XYZ file of C-alpha atoms in Angstrom:
677
model
C 48.685 -256.521 16.638
C 45.183 -257.907 16.510
C 44.155 -261.408 17.378
C 41.101 -262.656 15.545
C 38.511 -264.929 17.144
C 35.609 -266.691 15.423
C 32.371 -267.429 17.285
C 29.536 -269.819 16.373
C 27.149 -271.959 18.375
C 29.548 -274.835 17.831
C 32.885 -273.142 17.963
C 34.911 -270.414 19.617
C 38.265 -270.049 17.927
C 41.157 -267.860 18.994
C 43.565 -266.766 16.262
C 46.161 -264.067 15.977
C 47.031 -260.922 13.960
C 49.768 -258.328 14.569
C 49.944 -254.525 15.438
C 52.273 -252.267 17.482
C 52.017 -250.792 20.974
C 54.304 -250.391 23.951
C 53.749 -250.263 27.681
C 55.757 -249.035 30.637
C 56.283 -250.470 34.074
C 55.895 -247.727 36.679
C 57.530 -249.552 39.545
C 60.440 -247.912 41.304
C 63.740 -249.319 42.427
C 66.899 -248.191 44.168
C 69.114 -250.546 42.188
C 72.167 -249.370 40.292
C 72.453 -250.886 36.835
C 70.570 -251.730 33.651
C 70.929 -254.161 30.779
C 69.711 -253.208 27.316
C 69.468 -255.633 24.425
C 67.919 -256.220 21.040
C 64.967 -258.411 20.159
C 64.653 -258.857 16.421
C 61.648 -256.838 15.231
C 59.979 -256.951 18.654
C 58.990 -253.286 18.853
C 57.284 -253.475 15.467
C 54.366 -255.573 16.683
C 52.142 -256.260 19.671
C 48.907 -258.135 20.398
C 45.208 -257.840 21.050
C 42.436 -260.366 20.650
C 39.451 -259.796 18.381
C 36.355 -261.784 17.442
C 34.853 -262.606 14.058
C 31.730 -264.663 13.321
C 32.517 -267.854 11.452
C 28.937 -268.403 10.325
C 28.520 -265.031 8.566
C 30.610 -263.282 5.952
C 33.425 -261.553 7.859
C 33.484 -257.756 7.680
C 35.017 -254.849 9.529
C 31.648 -254.120 11.138
C 31.395 -257.487 12.892
C 34.991 -257.592 14.085
C 35.167 -256.851 17.832
C 38.244 -256.248 19.952
C 37.871 -258.147 23.219
C 41.146 -257.459 25.018
C 42.035 -254.097 26.516
C 44.383 -252.682 23.851
C 46.870 -251.658 26.529
C 49.074 -254.679 27.057
C 50.461 -257.521 24.949
C 47.525 -259.944 24.895
C 47.613 -263.188 22.942
C 47.148 -266.940 22.766
C 43.758 -267.412 24.339
C 41.346 -270.112 25.394
C 37.600 -269.937 25.990
C 37.082 -271.745 29.292
C 34.076 -273.411 30.782
C 34.106 -271.919 34.282
C 31.874 -273.397 36.980
C 29.764 -270.940 39.027
C 31.698 -271.745 42.202
C 35.083 -271.184 40.540
C 33.774 -268.010 38.917
C 32.723 -266.714 42.331
C 36.180 -267.523 43.635
C 37.946 -265.791 40.751
C 35.771 -262.698 41.112
C 35.804 -262.650 44.922
C 37.653 -259.314 44.978
C 35.795 -257.933 41.968
C 32.189 -258.442 43.020
C 31.624 -254.878 44.225
C 33.358 -253.162 41.308
C 31.935 -254.892 38.253
C 31.440 -252.194 35.612
C 28.040 -251.463 34.067
C 27.333 -253.732 31.128
C 28.526 -257.047 32.530
C 25.178 -257.767 34.190
C 23.187 -256.845 31.064
C 24.158 -259.955 29.089
C 26.154 -263.133 29.703
C 29.801 -262.092 29.445
C 32.365 -263.608 27.132
C 34.947 -265.441 29.236
C 38.527 -265.593 28.063
C 41.805 -266.970 29.413
C 44.907 -265.664 27.649
C 48.593 -264.871 27.951
C 49.472 -261.254 28.670
C 52.669 -259.329 29.257
C 52.231 -256.396 31.612
C 54.424 -254.693 34.197
C 57.379 -256.419 32.616
C 56.390 -260.037 33.134
C 54.309 -262.732 31.495
C 51.144 -263.972 33.170
C 47.859 -265.661 32.358
C 44.677 -263.641 32.870
C 40.971 -264.342 33.070
C 38.695 -261.720 31.496
C 34.910 -261.441 31.601
C 33.832 -259.110 28.803
C 30.410 -257.687 27.936
C 29.342 -258.033 24.313
C 27.056 -255.008 24.727
C 29.800 -252.709 25.965
C 33.242 -254.233 25.374
C 34.922 -251.683 27.647
C 32.987 -253.306 30.484
C 35.326 -256.012 31.682
C 36.757 -257.701 34.740
C 40.378 -258.880 34.650
C 41.896 -261.358 37.090
C 45.499 -262.682 37.076
C 45.468 -266.454 37.455
C 49.079 -266.987 38.493
C 50.749 -265.219 41.387
C 53.907 -263.568 40.059
C 56.533 -262.839 42.698
C 59.991 -261.366 42.310
C 62.403 -264.243 42.520
C 64.072 -267.133 40.774
C 60.909 -268.851 39.552
C 58.797 -265.777 38.785
C 60.262 -264.485 35.545
C 59.401 -266.989 32.878
C 57.554 -267.393 29.623
C 53.946 -268.534 29.844
C 52.176 -270.093 26.870
C 49.105 -271.993 25.611
C 46.806 -271.892 28.674
C 43.784 -274.186 29.050
C 41.354 -274.674 31.906
C 40.498 -278.192 33.009
C 37.972 -278.054 35.833
C 39.662 -275.851 38.407
C 43.165 -276.527 37.104
C 45.100 -274.242 34.774
C 47.278 -276.145 32.282
C 50.051 -274.126 30.609
C 53.684 -273.943 29.491
C 56.275 -272.223 31.664
C 60.062 -271.860 31.419
C 60.788 -271.208 35.099
C 62.831 -274.368 35.796
C 66.461 -274.518 34.657
C 67.319 -277.836 33.046
C 70.945 -277.522 34.109
C 72.144 -278.576 30.658
C 73.206 -276.321 27.761
C 70.968 -276.125 24.677
C 68.059 -277.914 26.313
C 64.703 -276.183 26.338
C 63.239 -275.061 29.656
C 59.672 -275.301 28.293
C 57.527 -277.678 30.340
C 53.819 -278.147 31.011
C 52.446 -277.400 34.473
C 49.105 -277.685 36.237
C 48.084 -275.097 38.852
C 45.028 -275.511 41.093
C 43.493 -272.048 40.985
C 42.003 -272.085 44.490
C 45.211 -273.090 46.278
C 47.979 -272.150 43.844
C 49.409 -275.656 44.190
C 51.460 -276.359 41.052
C 52.515 -279.711 39.634
C 54.949 -280.326 36.777
C 53.395 -282.644 34.195
C 56.410 -282.881 31.879
C 59.084 -285.385 32.945
C 62.401 -283.848 33.969
C 64.904 -283.946 31.139
C 62.106 -283.485 28.586
C 60.679 -280.324 26.955
C 57.029 -280.024 25.910
C 55.371 -277.415 23.679
C 51.846 -276.409 22.636
C 49.723 -278.351 25.175
C 46.079 -279.097 24.383
C 43.626 -280.548 26.911
C 41.031 -283.009 25.654
C 37.329 -282.090 25.981
C 36.860 -284.323 29.033
C 39.976 -282.914 30.659
C 41.361 -286.410 31.138
C 44.171 -286.179 28.572
C 46.706 -283.579 27.523
C 48.533 -283.725 24.184
C 51.846 -281.957 23.589
C 54.461 -281.541 20.886
C 57.767 -282.857 22.173
C 61.162 -284.120 21.115
C 61.008 -286.634 23.934
C 64.328 -287.919 25.163
C 66.152 -287.170 21.896
C 65.989 -283.414 22.590
C 66.222 -280.336 20.388
C 68.922 -280.416 17.699
C 68.891 -276.753 16.658
C 65.832 -276.644 14.382
C 64.366 -273.170 13.881
C 61.711 -273.845 11.220
C 58.828 -276.303 11.490
C 59.889 -278.679 14.240
C 60.127 -282.438 13.801
C 58.575 -283.024 17.184
C 56.365 -285.970 17.999
C 52.996 -285.828 19.756
C 52.628 -287.371 23.193
C 49.517 -287.858 25.291
C 49.412 -288.167 29.095
C 46.936 -287.913 31.966
C 46.191 -284.290 32.783
C 45.887 -284.950 36.512
C 49.508 -285.955 37.078
C 51.373 -286.413 33.754
C 51.486 -290.197 34.046
C 50.711 -292.813 31.365
C 52.662 -290.755 28.864
C 52.727 -292.312 25.407
C 53.820 -291.254 21.932
C 50.859 -291.263 19.573
C 52.194 -289.480 16.465
C 55.635 -289.364 14.949
C 56.509 -286.042 13.315
C 53.755 -283.680 14.362
C 53.127 -280.425 16.182
C 50.404 -278.132 17.547
C 47.836 -280.758 18.632
C 44.148 -279.808 18.906
C 41.451 -282.157 20.225
C 37.962 -282.552 18.824
C 37.080 -285.428 21.186
C 39.049 -287.643 23.544
C 40.086 -289.976 20.732
C 40.583 -287.566 17.829
C 43.101 -284.772 17.466
C 44.389 -282.598 14.647
C 48.017 -281.585 14.177
C 50.375 -280.221 11.517
C 53.448 -281.648 9.834
C 55.434 -281.207 6.640
C 54.540 -283.915 4.145
C 57.431 -286.168 3.191
C 55.779 -286.768 -0.199
C 55.248 -283.212 -1.484
C 56.857 -280.911 1.157
C 53.661 -278.939 1.852
C 52.899 -278.237 5.505
C 49.456 -279.721 6.069
C 46.969 -280.540 8.802
C 46.470 -284.204 9.698
C 44.042 -286.096 11.913
C 45.048 -288.745 14.433
C 42.403 -291.251 15.561
C 43.316 -293.040 18.784
C 41.959 -296.528 19.530
C 39.127 -296.556 22.062
C 40.069 -300.024 23.264
C 43.444 -301.622 23.756
C 46.899 -300.102 24.137
C 47.724 -296.790 22.451
C 50.932 -296.419 20.458
C 52.071 -294.940 17.170
C 51.288 -298.290 15.595
C 47.670 -298.341 16.766
C 46.848 -294.724 15.881
C 45.284 -294.017 12.476
C 46.695 -290.971 10.663
C 44.774 -289.187 7.895
C 45.792 -286.158 5.878
C 43.135 -283.431 6.146
C 44.218 -280.413 4.096
C 45.332 -280.953 0.501
C 48.719 -280.109 -1.045
C 49.100 -276.865 -2.929
C 49.311 -274.564 0.096
C 50.782 -274.537 3.590
C 48.146 -275.104 6.319
C 49.127 -275.254 9.975
C 48.337 -274.467 13.650
C 44.880 -276.095 13.511
C 42.136 -275.119 15.956
C 38.818 -276.799 16.642
C 36.303 -277.216 19.462
C 34.808 -280.159 21.348
C 32.542 -282.271 19.177
C 32.914 -280.076 16.119
C 33.381 -282.456 13.207
C 32.253 -279.991 10.545
C 35.262 -277.705 10.181
C 38.591 -276.590 11.597
C 40.360 -273.234 11.474
C 43.913 -273.070 10.171
C 46.566 -270.550 9.297
C 47.536 -270.730 5.617
C 50.245 -269.531 3.272
C 49.224 -269.770 -0.359
C 51.613 -269.692 -3.354
C 49.886 -266.587 -4.739
C 50.147 -264.617 -1.504
C 52.946 -263.313 0.679
C 50.600 -263.033 3.657
C 49.538 -265.535 6.262
C 45.769 -265.729 6.700
C 43.158 -267.614 8.686
C 40.746 -269.860 6.812
C 38.095 -272.375 7.746
C 38.400 -275.846 6.255
C 35.125 -277.725 5.796
C 35.738 -281.322 6.872
C 32.688 -282.566 4.973
C 33.119 -280.714 1.680
C 36.930 -280.648 1.897
C 37.102 -276.998 0.918
C 38.467 -273.763 2.362
C 36.537 -270.598 3.279
C 38.495 -267.363 3.600
C 38.118 -265.224 6.713
C 40.806 -262.707 7.530
C 41.811 -261.855 3.966
C 38.324 -260.435 3.457
C 38.946 -257.908 6.233
C 42.663 -257.255 6.246
C 44.279 -258.659 3.089
C 47.779 -257.222 3.636
C 48.204 -258.234 7.261
C 49.673 -261.462 8.575
C 47.450 -263.503 10.876
C 49.111 -265.958 13.214
C 48.336 -268.168 16.156
C 50.182 -267.851 19.485
C 52.931 -265.331 20.170
C 54.916 -264.337 23.387
C 55.892 -261.688 25.593
C 57.710 -254.868 25.942
C 59.337 -253.619 28.912
C 60.602 -256.678 30.743
C 60.723 -257.376 34.419
C 64.162 -258.603 35.390
C 64.509 -261.659 37.645
C 67.371 -259.818 39.374
C 65.921 -257.088 41.642
C 68.983 -254.836 41.338
C 68.931 -254.754 37.527
C 66.430 -253.207 35.157
C 65.975 -254.868 31.791
C 65.043 -253.081 28.553
C 64.590 -253.820 24.892
C 65.851 -251.168 22.508
C 64.457 -250.524 19.044
C 67.802 -251.158 17.353
C 70.827 -253.436 17.599
C 74.252 -253.468 19.266
C 73.437 -250.925 22.001
C 76.092 -249.504 24.350
C 75.990 -247.067 27.269
C 77.964 -243.844 27.446
C 80.425 -243.624 30.384
C 77.933 -241.649 32.492
C 75.071 -243.910 31.481
C 73.047 -240.948 30.199
C 73.165 -241.840 26.485
C 72.908 -244.981 24.382
C 74.519 -245.621 21.007
C 73.015 -248.256 18.729
C 72.734 -249.261 15.073
C 69.539 -249.404 13.041
C 70.527 -250.690 9.621
C 71.723 -248.578 8.020
C 73.364 -246.046 10.309
C 74.572 -245.450 13.857
C 72.393 -243.480 16.287
C 72.619 -241.875 19.716
C 69.641 -241.389 22.038
C 69.266 -240.076 25.568
C 68.656 -242.641 28.275
C 65.015 -241.527 28.573
C 64.399 -242.121 24.854
C 64.587 -238.460 23.838
C 66.833 -236.636 21.347
C 67.503 -239.542 19.002
C 69.822 -238.570 16.142
C 71.880 -240.283 13.485
C 75.647 -239.916 13.908
C 76.798 -242.084 10.990
C 74.738 -242.754 7.834
C 76.265 -245.907 6.362
C 75.852 -249.584 7.194
C 77.596 -250.362 10.475
C 77.387 -252.826 13.351
C 78.507 -252.892 16.981
C 79.015 -249.769 19.107
C 81.353 -248.886 21.975
C 82.002 -245.604 23.839
C 85.421 -244.346 24.909
C 85.127 -244.429 28.722
C 87.484 -241.457 29.231
C 87.145 -239.157 26.242
C 83.569 -237.914 26.185
C 81.485 -238.191 23.043
C 83.608 -240.709 21.107
C 81.786 -243.760 19.770
C 83.472 -246.652 17.943
C 81.784 -248.891 15.381
C 82.573 -251.189 12.461
C 81.360 -250.132 9.038
C 80.688 -252.592 6.239
C 78.634 -255.733 5.536
C 77.551 -258.016 8.371
C 78.116 -261.796 8.493
C 80.852 -261.470 5.866
C 84.017 -263.412 5.047
C 87.475 -262.667 6.411
C 88.490 -260.702 3.300
C 85.377 -258.481 3.146
C 86.032 -254.758 3.520
C 84.952 -253.862 7.047
C 86.757 -251.227 9.109
C 86.767 -249.794 12.616
C 85.808 -246.120 12.824
C 85.642 -243.565 15.612
C 82.781 -241.044 15.592
C 82.891 -237.720 17.454
C 79.215 -237.366 18.273
C 79.420 -233.957 19.992
C 81.128 -232.001 17.213
C 79.214 -228.748 17.018
C 79.357 -228.001 13.293
C 79.355 -231.470 11.746
C 79.817 -234.932 13.182
C 83.097 -236.398 11.975
C 84.332 -239.968 11.716
C 87.811 -241.438 11.354
C 88.855 -244.815 9.972
C 91.245 -246.537 12.389
C 92.027 -249.761 10.505
C 93.831 -249.661 7.180
C 93.555 -253.018 5.411
C 89.772 -253.530 5.359
C 90.010 -257.235 6.229
C 86.802 -257.578 8.261
C 87.821 -255.486 11.245
C 84.904 -255.392 13.665
C 83.548 -255.410 17.225
C 85.709 -252.694 18.836
C 85.896 -252.380 22.631
C 87.897 -249.718 24.464
C 90.253 -250.186 27.421
C 89.131 -248.493 30.666
C 91.900 -245.846 30.366
C 90.549 -244.933 26.922
C 93.892 -245.472 25.172
C 93.489 -248.827 23.391
C 90.901 -250.685 21.323
C 90.563 -254.465 21.079
C 88.853 -255.752 17.946
C 88.631 -258.769 15.690
C 90.240 -258.885 12.242
C 90.410 -261.375 9.366
C 93.698 -260.021 8.005
C 95.494 -263.393 8.183
C 92.631 -265.381 6.674
C 91.194 -266.149 10.112
C 89.305 -263.879 12.481
C 91.468 -263.288 15.549
C 91.784 -260.519 18.135
C 94.095 -257.477 17.906
C 94.766 -254.361 19.986
C 95.491 -250.911 18.528
C 95.700 -247.262 19.557
C 92.276 -245.743 20.321
C 92.937 -242.485 18.411
C 95.562 -243.195 15.751
C 94.394 -246.742 15.084
C 96.831 -249.114 13.419
C 99.191 -246.227 12.684
C 99.714 -245.812 16.419
C 100.643 -249.462 16.923
C 99.114 -252.896 16.467
C 99.389 -255.949 18.738
C 98.035 -259.413 17.969
C 96.215 -260.908 20.965
C 95.010 -264.340 19.721
C 96.196 -266.575 16.910
C 94.799 -269.713 15.331
C 92.782 -271.212 12.442
C 89.436 -270.358 14.007
C 87.209 -267.354 14.723
C 87.653 -265.183 17.814
C 85.137 -262.336 17.823
C 82.690 -260.110 19.759
C 85.278 -258.927 22.287
C 84.601 -256.781 25.369
C 87.129 -255.177 27.741
C 86.458 -255.402 31.485
C 86.048 -252.156 33.492
C 89.171 -252.874 35.576
C 91.250 -253.628 32.463
C 92.264 -257.119 33.592
C 90.217 -259.210 31.191
C 88.900 -259.320 27.657
C 85.879 -261.538 27.074
C 85.170 -262.903 23.597
C 83.285 -265.567 21.656
C 85.193 -268.288 19.791
C 84.611 -271.433 17.764
C 88.138 -272.689 18.477
C 86.831 -275.978 19.889
C 85.250 -276.785 16.513
C 86.324 -274.235 13.891
C 83.781 -273.452 11.205
C 80.986 -275.351 12.925
C 78.988 -272.285 13.917
C 79.291 -273.309 17.573
C 80.627 -270.464 19.755
C 81.610 -270.388 23.407
C 82.794 -267.607 25.731
C 86.434 -267.174 26.742
C 88.458 -264.820 28.921
C 92.018 -263.657 28.267
C 94.305 -261.030 29.808
C 95.249 -258.112 27.512
C 98.844 -259.386 27.507
C 97.723 -262.723 26.039
C 97.967 -264.823 29.208
C 95.334 -266.526 31.329
C 93.148 -267.879 28.508
C 90.221 -269.882 29.871
C 86.750 -270.931 28.822
C 83.935 -269.228 30.730
C 80.772 -270.723 29.224
C 80.389 -274.125 27.600
C 77.594 -273.638 25.091
C 76.905 -277.302 24.438
C 77.293 -279.411 21.315
C 76.664 -277.166 18.315
C 75.512 -274.318 20.533
C 75.966 -270.563 20.353
C 77.028 -268.283 23.181
C 77.822 -264.780 21.933
C 78.032 -261.022 22.550
C 79.563 -260.850 26.057
C 79.394 -257.549 27.977
C 80.895 -256.912 31.421
C 78.866 -255.613 34.341
C 79.863 -252.146 35.630
C 81.693 -253.716 38.609
C 83.487 -256.198 36.321
C 82.380 -259.208 38.342
C 79.828 -260.628 35.934
C 79.111 -260.883 32.209
C 75.838 -260.661 30.311
C 75.593 -262.588 27.040
C 73.149 -264.133 24.594
C 72.865 -267.874 24.118
C 70.787 -270.817 22.937
C 71.568 -272.423 26.311
C 67.820 -272.658 27.024
C 66.929 -274.154 23.634
C 63.640 -273.073 22.086
C 60.484 -272.291 24.049
C 57.726 -272.613 21.440
C 57.062 -273.854 17.934
C 58.662 -271.240 15.599
C 55.801 -271.529 13.103
C 53.556 -269.771 15.638
C 55.625 -266.556 15.494
C 56.816 -263.895 13.043
C 60.199 -264.425 11.427
C 63.225 -264.760 13.689
C 66.559 -265.992 12.398
C 67.501 -267.441 15.780
C 64.343 -267.857 17.902
C 66.367 -269.543 20.633
C 68.365 -266.419 21.627
C 67.962 -265.490 25.321
C 69.880 -263.209 27.686
C 71.934 -264.725 30.521
C 74.423 -263.540 33.142
C 77.332 -265.396 34.751
C 80.088 -264.541 37.229
C 83.718 -264.504 36.103
C 84.468 -267.704 37.982
C 81.806 -269.503 35.941
C 79.276 -269.681 38.766
C 75.789 -268.273 39.248
C 74.442 -268.660 35.721
C 71.121 -266.789 35.505
C 68.582 -266.576 32.707
C 67.087 -263.079 32.310
C 64.687 -263.398 29.388
C 62.026 -265.965 28.620
C 60.286 -265.819 25.249
C 60.242 -267.412 21.822
C 61.935 -264.532 19.994
C 65.541 -263.680 19.178
C 67.127 -261.668 22.021
C 70.721 -260.550 21.497
C 73.538 -257.966 21.625
C 73.136 -257.041 25.325
C 74.997 -254.211 27.055
C 75.303 -253.592 30.799
C 75.065 -249.962 31.905
C 76.174 -248.160 35.080
C 72.826 -246.642 36.089
C 69.428 -248.037 36.933
C 66.737 -246.994 34.455
C 63.185 -246.871 35.739
C 60.657 -247.863 33.069
C 58.567 -244.818 34.012
C 61.485 -242.611 32.904
C 61.681 -244.024 29.372
C 59.598 -242.823 26.459
C 58.041 -245.566 24.367
C 59.015 -245.557 20.683
C 56.383 -243.904 18.521
C 56.175 -246.407 15.705
C 53.703 -245.256 13.071
C 53.356 -248.675 11.488
C 53.142 -252.288 12.447
C 55.751 -254.051 10.347
C 57.106 -257.550 10.611
C 57.949 -260.458 8.371
C 56.362 -263.861 8.315
C 58.665 -266.870 8.654
C 61.007 -266.693 5.655
C 60.939 -270.436 5.195
C 57.172 -270.280 4.621
C 57.959 -268.386 1.412
C 59.356 -271.646 0.004
C 56.520 -273.225 -1.969
C 56.848 -276.779 -3.372
C 56.603 -276.776 -7.155
C 55.092 -280.120 -8.251
C 58.294 -282.088 -7.843
C 60.352 -279.508 -9.737
C 61.925 -277.907 -6.702
C 60.638 -274.820 -4.913
C 59.266 -271.398 -5.781
C 60.326 -268.587 -3.449
C 58.049 -265.657 -2.603
C 59.366 -262.271 -1.513
C 58.924 -261.563 2.230
C 56.606 -258.684 3.089
C 56.241 -256.207 5.935
C 52.521 -255.459 6.104
C 50.930 -252.670 8.124
C 48.344 -253.552 10.748
C 44.799 -253.357 9.566
C 45.959 -253.231 5.949
């Protein structure tokens, strides 16, 4: 991914474009287990930050990459750093500054980066004469522990204070976002929370004077499950301590200041349904409230314009991301505030590449020191009994790959989902073949695949009626399979023979007019974990339950919250804990700032079987899901990075919906552009 930045005497703008790389964490550990999971599309893009001149016609020749091209680098801010603070930041770098930095004033950049498995905020000083000449300094001290592993977002520098979003504090309530704004004094590391407890804030912007910070926030009403453009409001508070917080705009997101009384933001118009940029003018005297703030529409209908960026005192133009009805690509354009007209930028250089604003978090550092945490370029992964191989699906088909990423091969060619290994009989993988997210009567069947057959890999269908039989999990003695089936008109759990399937015997485990699904058998054989909407059938709200294989002992393990989703449980190797995916932590950023994710609230959590010790493992604004817990610890240094030849991702599907002059909507086809197209 590339991130595109525009420089003029008036303005330094940071904007984003996507590519694909991967990095590896070379730390060692003596721990004993690993969790692998899927992040939708994550391995198909990465980030770097580039510059473009806004005053000249953009071209490939004047585009400059200013981040290192090694890590995931995104969402930047050009700070004004005092000489004394600069000396402090570079106190350990003074003797090793590379040639080139002293030849011209360096470009200074603060940005979010993911390296060594965790998110941090870095300061870079980069030479324009020789871009490889740079100094990099981490601004936040990242330690292994409860508060270390978290998402960082939207950094700004106000004097000697770093203002940013972090998700390191658990709200203690299901389906409430952990995103909050913090201020860290860079000399001392002293950190203050600026967001009130019980509230989530997104997309902070510090005013030019540093006195005020604006955020997008739901306030006390909280997140209600939105995954498209959010109906947040905009609040302003004092940057020094978060006090004097006041709502200034109803229905707005992504604030950007031009002076201490004027800010830009985006919202979807209630009149014509186009997403547009608006301007809020705050009163300079008297109390500030939504009633005293003047709102003006800035960009016209006829296209989506969003995530505005500007600079202090610049009243000539803003930069915005756009989606036009005649294009399936998101691009960056300048909007002249005097002439009320757009000027194209990124389309002139890379017409078939999406350009976006902020994006977060490849190899992940786990907050639990005895567990390694990995994304896999596929879905529904599972570990072999010895932990040396991983089965997964990559629509279409089922695949097996060695633990180190080598020897990947397809073992089943048709559409399938979910994988499970027989823990006793080596080389037998179970899956469900047929359409995903289908009705109870859809033809989906459980199959077993013998992956080590020498001549030709063979598969066997174990279910006979094709009534949406899915999510197989094998008993620890390798003799039985638990799965879900819609054969009665409702999806409930059943147990059958692991080799003969239904012909060898069938036992119904759960019964009711609801959906029980995504089952997983514990290593000691005592429990089966599963997801169910039995508390509110058909609502889409799922919670985790435990039941004994004989049908006794049913109890709820995780309460997902009103309308929430808690899915895909997988037992730890010792059977004492479960890993799962959930929207327990709400959302962490405005979805419009990212590529397409169906469920951008999905994060990975663990919990003990008694319901205690809930831990959040991932922090980002993507869709993490389908985790599996393996018996061996995988060192990142022992895993080969996927060799993706192309950068491919989709823009937000809902941005393809273009208002059609009061006659409904026109829908554009989603695209998967290559980087630099």
